[in-house]
Tab-separated table of C-alpha atoms in Angstrom:
chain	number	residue	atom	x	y	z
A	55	UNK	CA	-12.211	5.774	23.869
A	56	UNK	CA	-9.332	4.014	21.653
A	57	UNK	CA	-8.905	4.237	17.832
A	58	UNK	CA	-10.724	0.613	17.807
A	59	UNK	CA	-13.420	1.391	19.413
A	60	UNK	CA	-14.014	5.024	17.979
A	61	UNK	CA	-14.026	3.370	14.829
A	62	UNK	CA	-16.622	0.734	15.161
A	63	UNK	CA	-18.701	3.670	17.119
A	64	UNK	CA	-18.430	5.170	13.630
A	65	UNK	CA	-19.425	2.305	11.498
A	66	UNK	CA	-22.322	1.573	13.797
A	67	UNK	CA	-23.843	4.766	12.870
A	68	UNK	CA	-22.666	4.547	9.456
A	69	UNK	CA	-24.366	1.246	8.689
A	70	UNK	CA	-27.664	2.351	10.485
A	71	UNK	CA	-27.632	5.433	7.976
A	72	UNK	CA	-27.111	3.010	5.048
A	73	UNK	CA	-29.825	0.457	6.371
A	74	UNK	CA	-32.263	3.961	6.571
A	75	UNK	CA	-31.096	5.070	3.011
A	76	UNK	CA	-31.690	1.243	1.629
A	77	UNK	CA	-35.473	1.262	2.600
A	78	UNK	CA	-36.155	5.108	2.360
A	79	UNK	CA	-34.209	5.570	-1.520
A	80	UNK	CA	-34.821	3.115	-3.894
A	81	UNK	CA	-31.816	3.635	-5.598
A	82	UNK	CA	-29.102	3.096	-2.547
A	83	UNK	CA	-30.371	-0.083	-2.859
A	84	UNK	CA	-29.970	-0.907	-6.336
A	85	UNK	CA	-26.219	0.658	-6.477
A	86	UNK	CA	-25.170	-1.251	-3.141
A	87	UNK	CA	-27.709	-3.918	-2.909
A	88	UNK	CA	-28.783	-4.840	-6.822
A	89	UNK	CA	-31.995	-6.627	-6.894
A	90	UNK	CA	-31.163	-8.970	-3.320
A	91	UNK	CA	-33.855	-8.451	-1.036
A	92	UNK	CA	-32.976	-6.176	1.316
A	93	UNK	CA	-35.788	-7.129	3.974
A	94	UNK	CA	-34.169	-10.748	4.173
A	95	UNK	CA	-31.041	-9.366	4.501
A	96	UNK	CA	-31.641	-6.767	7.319
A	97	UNK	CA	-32.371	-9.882	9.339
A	98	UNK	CA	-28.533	-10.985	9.799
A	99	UNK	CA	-27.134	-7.654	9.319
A	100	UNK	CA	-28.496	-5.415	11.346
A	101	UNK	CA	-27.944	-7.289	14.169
A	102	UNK	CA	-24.048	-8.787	13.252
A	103	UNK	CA	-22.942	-5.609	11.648
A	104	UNK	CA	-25.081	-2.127	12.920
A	105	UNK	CA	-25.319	-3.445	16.779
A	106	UNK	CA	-22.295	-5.626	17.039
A	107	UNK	CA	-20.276	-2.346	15.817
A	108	UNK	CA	-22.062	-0.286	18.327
A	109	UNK	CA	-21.171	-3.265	21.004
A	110	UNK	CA	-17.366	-3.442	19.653
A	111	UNK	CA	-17.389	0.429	20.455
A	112	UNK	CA	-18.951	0.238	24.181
A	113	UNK	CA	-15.718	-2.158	24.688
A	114	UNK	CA	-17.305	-5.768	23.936
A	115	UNK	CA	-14.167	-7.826	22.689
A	116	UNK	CA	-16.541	-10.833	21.478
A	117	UNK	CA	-18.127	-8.099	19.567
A	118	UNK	CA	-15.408	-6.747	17.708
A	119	UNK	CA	-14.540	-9.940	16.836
A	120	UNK	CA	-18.140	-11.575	15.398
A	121	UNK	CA	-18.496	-7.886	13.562
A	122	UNK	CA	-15.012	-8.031	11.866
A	123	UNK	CA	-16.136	-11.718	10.759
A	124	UNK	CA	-19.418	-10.958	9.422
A	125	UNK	CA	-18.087	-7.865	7.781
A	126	UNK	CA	-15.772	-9.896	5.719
A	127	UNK	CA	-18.304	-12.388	5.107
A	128	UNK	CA	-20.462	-10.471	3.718
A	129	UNK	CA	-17.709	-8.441	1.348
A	130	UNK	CA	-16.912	-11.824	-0.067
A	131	UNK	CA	-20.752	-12.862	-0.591
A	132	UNK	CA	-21.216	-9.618	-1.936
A	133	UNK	CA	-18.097	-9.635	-4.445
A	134	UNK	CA	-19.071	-13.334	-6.194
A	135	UNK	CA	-22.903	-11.786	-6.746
A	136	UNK	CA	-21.682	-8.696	-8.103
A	137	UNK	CA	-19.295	-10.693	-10.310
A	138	UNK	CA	-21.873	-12.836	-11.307
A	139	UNK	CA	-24.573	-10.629	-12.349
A	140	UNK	CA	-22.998	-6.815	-12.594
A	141	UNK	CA	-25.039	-5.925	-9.794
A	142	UNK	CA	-24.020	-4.128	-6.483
A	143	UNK	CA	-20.916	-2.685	-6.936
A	144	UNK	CA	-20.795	-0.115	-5.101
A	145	UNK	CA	-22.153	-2.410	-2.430
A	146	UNK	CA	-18.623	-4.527	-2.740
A	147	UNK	CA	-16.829	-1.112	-2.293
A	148	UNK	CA	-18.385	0.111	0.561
A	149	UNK	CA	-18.025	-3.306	2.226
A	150	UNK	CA	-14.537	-3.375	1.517
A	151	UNK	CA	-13.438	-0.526	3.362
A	152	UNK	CA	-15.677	-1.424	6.311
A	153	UNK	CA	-13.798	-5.219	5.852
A	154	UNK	CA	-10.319	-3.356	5.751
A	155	UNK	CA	-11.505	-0.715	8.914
A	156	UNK	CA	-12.839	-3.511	10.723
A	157	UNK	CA	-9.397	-5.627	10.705
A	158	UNK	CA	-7.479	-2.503	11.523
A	159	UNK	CA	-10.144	-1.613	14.203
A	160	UNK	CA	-9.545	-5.352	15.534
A	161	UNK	CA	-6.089	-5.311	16.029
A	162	UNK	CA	-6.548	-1.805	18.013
A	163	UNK	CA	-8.900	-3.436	19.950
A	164	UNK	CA	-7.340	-6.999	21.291
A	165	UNK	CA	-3.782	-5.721	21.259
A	166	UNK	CA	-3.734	-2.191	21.044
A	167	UNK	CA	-1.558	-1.888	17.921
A	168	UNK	CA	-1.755	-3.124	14.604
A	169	UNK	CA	0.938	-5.855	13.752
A	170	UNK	CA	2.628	-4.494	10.592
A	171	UNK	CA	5.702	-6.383	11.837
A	172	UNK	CA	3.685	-9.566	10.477
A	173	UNK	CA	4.284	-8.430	6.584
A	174	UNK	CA	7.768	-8.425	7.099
A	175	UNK	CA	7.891	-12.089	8.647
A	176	UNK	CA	9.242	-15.129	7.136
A	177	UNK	CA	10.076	-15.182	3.843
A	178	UNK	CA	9.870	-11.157	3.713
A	179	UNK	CA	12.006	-10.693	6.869
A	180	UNK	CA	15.310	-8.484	6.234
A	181	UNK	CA	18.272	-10.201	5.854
A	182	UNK	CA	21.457	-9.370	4.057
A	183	UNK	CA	22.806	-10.572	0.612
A	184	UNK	CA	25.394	-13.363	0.685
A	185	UNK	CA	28.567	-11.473	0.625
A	186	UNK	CA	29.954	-14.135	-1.107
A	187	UNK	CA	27.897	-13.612	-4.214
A	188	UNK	CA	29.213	-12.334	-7.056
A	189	UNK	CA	27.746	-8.902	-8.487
A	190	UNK	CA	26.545	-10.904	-11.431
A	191	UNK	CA	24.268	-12.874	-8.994
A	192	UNK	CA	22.863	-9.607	-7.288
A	193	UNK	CA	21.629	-8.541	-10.733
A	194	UNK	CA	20.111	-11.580	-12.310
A	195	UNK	CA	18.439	-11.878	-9.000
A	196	UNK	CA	16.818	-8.221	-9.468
A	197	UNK	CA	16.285	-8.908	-12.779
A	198	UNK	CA	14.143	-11.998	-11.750
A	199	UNK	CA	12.656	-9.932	-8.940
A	200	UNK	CA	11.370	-7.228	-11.387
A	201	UNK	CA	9.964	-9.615	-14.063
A	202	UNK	CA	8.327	-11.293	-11.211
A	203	UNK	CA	6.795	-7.979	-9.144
A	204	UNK	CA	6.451	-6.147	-12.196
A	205	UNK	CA	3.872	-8.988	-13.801
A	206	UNK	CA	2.127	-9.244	-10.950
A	207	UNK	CA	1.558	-5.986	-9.232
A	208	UNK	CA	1.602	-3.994	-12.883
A	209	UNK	CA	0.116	-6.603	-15.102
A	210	UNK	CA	-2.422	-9.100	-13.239
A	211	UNK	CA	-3.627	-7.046	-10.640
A	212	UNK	CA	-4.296	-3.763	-12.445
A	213	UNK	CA	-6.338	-5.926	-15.210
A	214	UNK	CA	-8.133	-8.071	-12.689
A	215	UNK	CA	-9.296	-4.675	-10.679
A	216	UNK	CA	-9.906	-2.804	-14.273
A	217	UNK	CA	-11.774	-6.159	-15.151
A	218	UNK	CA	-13.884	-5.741	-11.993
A	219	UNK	CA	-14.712	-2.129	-12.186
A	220	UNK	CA	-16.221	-2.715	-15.905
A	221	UNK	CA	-18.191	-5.414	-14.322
A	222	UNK	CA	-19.342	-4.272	-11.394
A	223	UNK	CA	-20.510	-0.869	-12.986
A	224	UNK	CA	-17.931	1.499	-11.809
A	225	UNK	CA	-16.265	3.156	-14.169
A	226	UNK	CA	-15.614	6.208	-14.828
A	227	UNK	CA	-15.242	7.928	-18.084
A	228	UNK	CA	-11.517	9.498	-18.283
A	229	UNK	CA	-10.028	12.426	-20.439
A	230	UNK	CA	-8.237	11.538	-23.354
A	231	UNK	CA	-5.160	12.838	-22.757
A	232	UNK	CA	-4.510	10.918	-19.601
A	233	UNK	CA	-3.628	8.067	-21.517
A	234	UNK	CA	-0.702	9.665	-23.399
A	235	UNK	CA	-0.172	10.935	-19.949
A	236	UNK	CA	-0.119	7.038	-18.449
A	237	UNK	CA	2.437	6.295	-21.352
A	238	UNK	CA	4.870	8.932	-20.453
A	239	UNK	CA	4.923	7.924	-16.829
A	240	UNK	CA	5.077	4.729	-17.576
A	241	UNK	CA	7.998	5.130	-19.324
A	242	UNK	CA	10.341	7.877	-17.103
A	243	UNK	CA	8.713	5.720	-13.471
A	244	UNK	CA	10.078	2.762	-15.012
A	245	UNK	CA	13.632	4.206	-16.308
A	246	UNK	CA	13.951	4.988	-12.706
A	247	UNK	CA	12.819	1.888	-11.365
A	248	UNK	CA	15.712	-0.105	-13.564
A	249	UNK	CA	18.381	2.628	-12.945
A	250	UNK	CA	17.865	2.471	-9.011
A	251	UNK	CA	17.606	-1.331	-9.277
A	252	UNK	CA	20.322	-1.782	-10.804
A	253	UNK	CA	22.580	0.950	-8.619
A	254	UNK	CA	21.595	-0.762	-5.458
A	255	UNK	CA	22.635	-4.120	-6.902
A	256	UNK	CA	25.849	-3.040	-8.294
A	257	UNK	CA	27.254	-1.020	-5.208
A	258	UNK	CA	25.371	-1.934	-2.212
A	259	UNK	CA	26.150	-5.989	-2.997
A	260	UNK	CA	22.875	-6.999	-2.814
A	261	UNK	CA	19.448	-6.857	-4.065
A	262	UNK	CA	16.097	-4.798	-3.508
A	263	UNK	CA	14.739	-8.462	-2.098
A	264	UNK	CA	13.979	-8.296	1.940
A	265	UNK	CA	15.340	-11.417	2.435
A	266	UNK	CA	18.451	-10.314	-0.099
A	267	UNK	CA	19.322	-6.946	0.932
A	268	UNK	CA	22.331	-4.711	0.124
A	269	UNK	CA	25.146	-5.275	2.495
A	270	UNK	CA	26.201	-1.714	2.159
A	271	UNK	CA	24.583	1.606	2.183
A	272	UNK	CA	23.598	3.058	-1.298
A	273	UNK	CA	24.209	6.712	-1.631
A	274	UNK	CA	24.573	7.261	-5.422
A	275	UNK	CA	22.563	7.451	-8.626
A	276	UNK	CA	19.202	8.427	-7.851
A	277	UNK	CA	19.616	7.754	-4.222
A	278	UNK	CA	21.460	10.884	-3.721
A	279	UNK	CA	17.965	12.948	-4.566
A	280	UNK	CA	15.422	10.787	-3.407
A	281	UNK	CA	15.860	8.337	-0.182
A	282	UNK	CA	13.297	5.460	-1.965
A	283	UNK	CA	13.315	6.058	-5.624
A	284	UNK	CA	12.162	2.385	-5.924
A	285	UNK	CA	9.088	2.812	-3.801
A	286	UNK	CA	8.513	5.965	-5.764
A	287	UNK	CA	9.076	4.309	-9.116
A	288	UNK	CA	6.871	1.523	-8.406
A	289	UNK	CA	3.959	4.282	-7.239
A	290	UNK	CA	4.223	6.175	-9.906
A	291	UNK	CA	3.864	3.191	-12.630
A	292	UNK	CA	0.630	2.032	-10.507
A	293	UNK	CA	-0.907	5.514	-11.569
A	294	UNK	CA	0.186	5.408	-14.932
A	295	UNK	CA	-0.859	2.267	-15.506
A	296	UNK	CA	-4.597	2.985	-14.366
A	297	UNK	CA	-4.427	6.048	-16.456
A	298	UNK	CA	-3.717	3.514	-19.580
A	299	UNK	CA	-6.705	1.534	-18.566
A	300	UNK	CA	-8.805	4.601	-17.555
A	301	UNK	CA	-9.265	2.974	-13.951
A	302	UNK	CA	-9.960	5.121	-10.877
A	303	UNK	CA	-9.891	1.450	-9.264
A	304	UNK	CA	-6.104	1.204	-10.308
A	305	UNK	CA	-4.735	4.218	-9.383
A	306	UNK	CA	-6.221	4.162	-6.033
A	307	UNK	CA	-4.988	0.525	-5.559
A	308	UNK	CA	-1.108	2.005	-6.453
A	309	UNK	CA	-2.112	4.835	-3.672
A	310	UNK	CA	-2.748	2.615	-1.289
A	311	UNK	CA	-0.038	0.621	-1.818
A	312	UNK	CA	2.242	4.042	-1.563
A	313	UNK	CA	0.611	4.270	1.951
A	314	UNK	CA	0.970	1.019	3.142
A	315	UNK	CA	4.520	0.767	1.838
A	316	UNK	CA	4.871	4.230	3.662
A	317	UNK	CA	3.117	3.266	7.381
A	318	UNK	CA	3.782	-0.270	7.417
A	319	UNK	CA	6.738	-1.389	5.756
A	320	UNK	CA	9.256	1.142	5.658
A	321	UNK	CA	9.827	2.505	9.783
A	322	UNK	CA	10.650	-1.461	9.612
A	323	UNK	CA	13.250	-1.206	7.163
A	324	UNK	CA	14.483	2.269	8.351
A	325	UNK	CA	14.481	0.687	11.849
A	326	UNK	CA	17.424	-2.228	9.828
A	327	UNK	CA	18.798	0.176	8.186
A	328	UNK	CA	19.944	2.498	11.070
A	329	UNK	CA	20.738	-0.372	13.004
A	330	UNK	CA	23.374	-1.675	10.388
A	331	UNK	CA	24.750	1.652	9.200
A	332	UNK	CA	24.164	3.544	12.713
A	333	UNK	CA	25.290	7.009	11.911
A	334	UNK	CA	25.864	7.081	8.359
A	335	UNK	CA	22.153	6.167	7.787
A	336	UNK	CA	20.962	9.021	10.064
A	337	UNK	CA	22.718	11.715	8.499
A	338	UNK	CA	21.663	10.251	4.963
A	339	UNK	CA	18.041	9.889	6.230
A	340	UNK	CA	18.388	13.693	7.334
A	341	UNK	CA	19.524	15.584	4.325
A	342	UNK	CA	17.082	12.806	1.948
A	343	UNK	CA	13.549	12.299	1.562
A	344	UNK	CA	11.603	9.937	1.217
A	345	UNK	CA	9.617	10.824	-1.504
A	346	UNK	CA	10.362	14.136	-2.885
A	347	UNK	CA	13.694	14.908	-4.660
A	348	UNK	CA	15.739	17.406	-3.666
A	349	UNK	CA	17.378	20.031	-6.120
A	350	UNK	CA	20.677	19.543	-4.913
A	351	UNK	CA	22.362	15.757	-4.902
A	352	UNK	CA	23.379	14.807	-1.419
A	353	UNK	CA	27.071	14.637	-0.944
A	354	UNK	CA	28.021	12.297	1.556
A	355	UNK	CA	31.043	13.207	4.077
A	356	UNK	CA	34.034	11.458	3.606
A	357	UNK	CA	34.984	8.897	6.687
A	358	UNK	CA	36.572	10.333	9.714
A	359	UNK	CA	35.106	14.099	8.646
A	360	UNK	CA	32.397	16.223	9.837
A	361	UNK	CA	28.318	15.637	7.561
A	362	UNK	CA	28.281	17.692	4.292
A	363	UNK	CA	26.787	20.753	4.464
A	364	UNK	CA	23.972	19.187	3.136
A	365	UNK	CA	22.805	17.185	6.176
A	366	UNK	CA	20.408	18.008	8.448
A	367	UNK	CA	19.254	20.291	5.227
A	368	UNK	CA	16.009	18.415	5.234
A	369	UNK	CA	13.783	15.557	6.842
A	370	UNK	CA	12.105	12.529	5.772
């Protein structure tokens, strides 16, 4: 049995235990259902979501596909009640990840694989910085692209999710002391962020942008300890920022993002990278993480001599 299928073999039982637990203890079915009648709704889901996952799983393409639909249907119906009347939250949640594992389960199912070569297409595909540019250009672009990503991804977002877990009842008290915690990883995630921004603009002639990249391989600053200490910047302000707002939501939205960054984005980029800088990217990506430091900066070999005796010291 494939991934796909073993996965919608899982939800199948899963959502037959939940249906049990709804009628059997009254209050599964106010935290996932709030006051909806769960009777009415048995009638569509049952059928579209229980035995149309158990279908996907015996191999039923049609299936898979009528499941996935429904599931997301229903995680959108689900969401605007909740928002509307504070009810069913953890109903939203739970739908959510069967939404996001029924898309993943999908793609394992009609093509065997799961595209992440469509989040790097169009606008996000890798291409290098105009050469022509000045340096001046390089940073004001970063600059912009920071403002920009920065807003969104550690402004709107975290307050719309914070917003939503107040509302849809599921919060979590937090310690004090994580917020002085949030503020002091705020601040050193975010030092790092503008140092290695601004390193990769400066030397590599080009920007953190995909479709902007550095036209030359950046080995210095904090890219001598760390191979991504952008990606690792940005992670690490996520959590700090959903330590500020006391939102579990938050900092599991900035782990996820670490993992999809991780899984789906980067073999991409590592994939360009080697392919433009051939060996001098392999024996960087084999003395540097990814995402823990080393002790030691990495000392690149000069051209024409044998790696530092750093290489090879560690792998990604």
């Amino acid at each position: 049995m494939s991934w796909g299928r073993a996965y919608f073999a899982i939800q199948a039982i899963a959502g037959a235990a939940w249906w049990a637990a709804v009628f059997v203890f009254p209050p599964v079915r106010v935290a996932t259902l709030g006051n909806l009648d769960p009777a009415v709704i048995a009638i569509l889901d049952i059928p579209l979501f229980v035995v149309g996952s158990a279908l996907a799983a015996s191999g039923l393409k049609a299936a898979a596909v009528a499941t996935t639909a429904w599931t997301l249907i229903v995680t959108v119906a689900l969401g605007v009640y909740a928002t509307m009347t504070g009810e069913a939250g953890w109903g939203v949640l739970l739908m959510s990840v069967s939404a996001g594992g029924s898309l993943l389960a999908l793609s394992l199912t009609l093509i065997g694989r799961v595209p992440t070569e469509w989040i790097i297409a169009g606008p996000f595909g890798f291409r290098p910085a105009d050469m022509r540019a000045r340096p001046a250009v390089h940073l004001m672009l970063t600059a912009l692209e920071i403002v920009i990503f920065w807003g969104l991804f550690l402004g709107v977002i975290p307050f719309v999710l914070s917003g939503l877990e107040l509302r849809w009842g599921l919060g979590i008290p937090f310690p004090a002391a994580t917020r002085p915690v949030g503020v002091v990883v705020l601040v050193f995630a975010s030092a790092l962020g503008l140092w290695s921004a601004a390193v990769m603009s400066r030397i590599g002639g080009g920007t953190p942008l995909p479709a902007a990249m550095p036209n030359r391989l950046v080995i210095a600053g904090p890219y001598r300890v760390v191979r991504n200490p952008m990606a690792l910047a940005s992670i690490a302000q996520g959590v700090a920022v959903g330590l500020l707002l006391s939102s579990w939501l938050v900092v599991l939205y900035a782990i996820s993002g670490a993992l999809l960054w991780n899984y789906a984005v980067r073999p991409h980029e590592e994939r360009d990278l080697e392919a433009r800088f051939g060996d001098e990217f392999q024996r960087y990506r084999a003395a540097v993480r990814c995402w823990w430091p080393r002790l030691r900066p990495y000392v690149p070999a000069p051209a024409g001599n044998e790696p530092s005796k750093f290489v090879g010291e560690v792998t990604s």
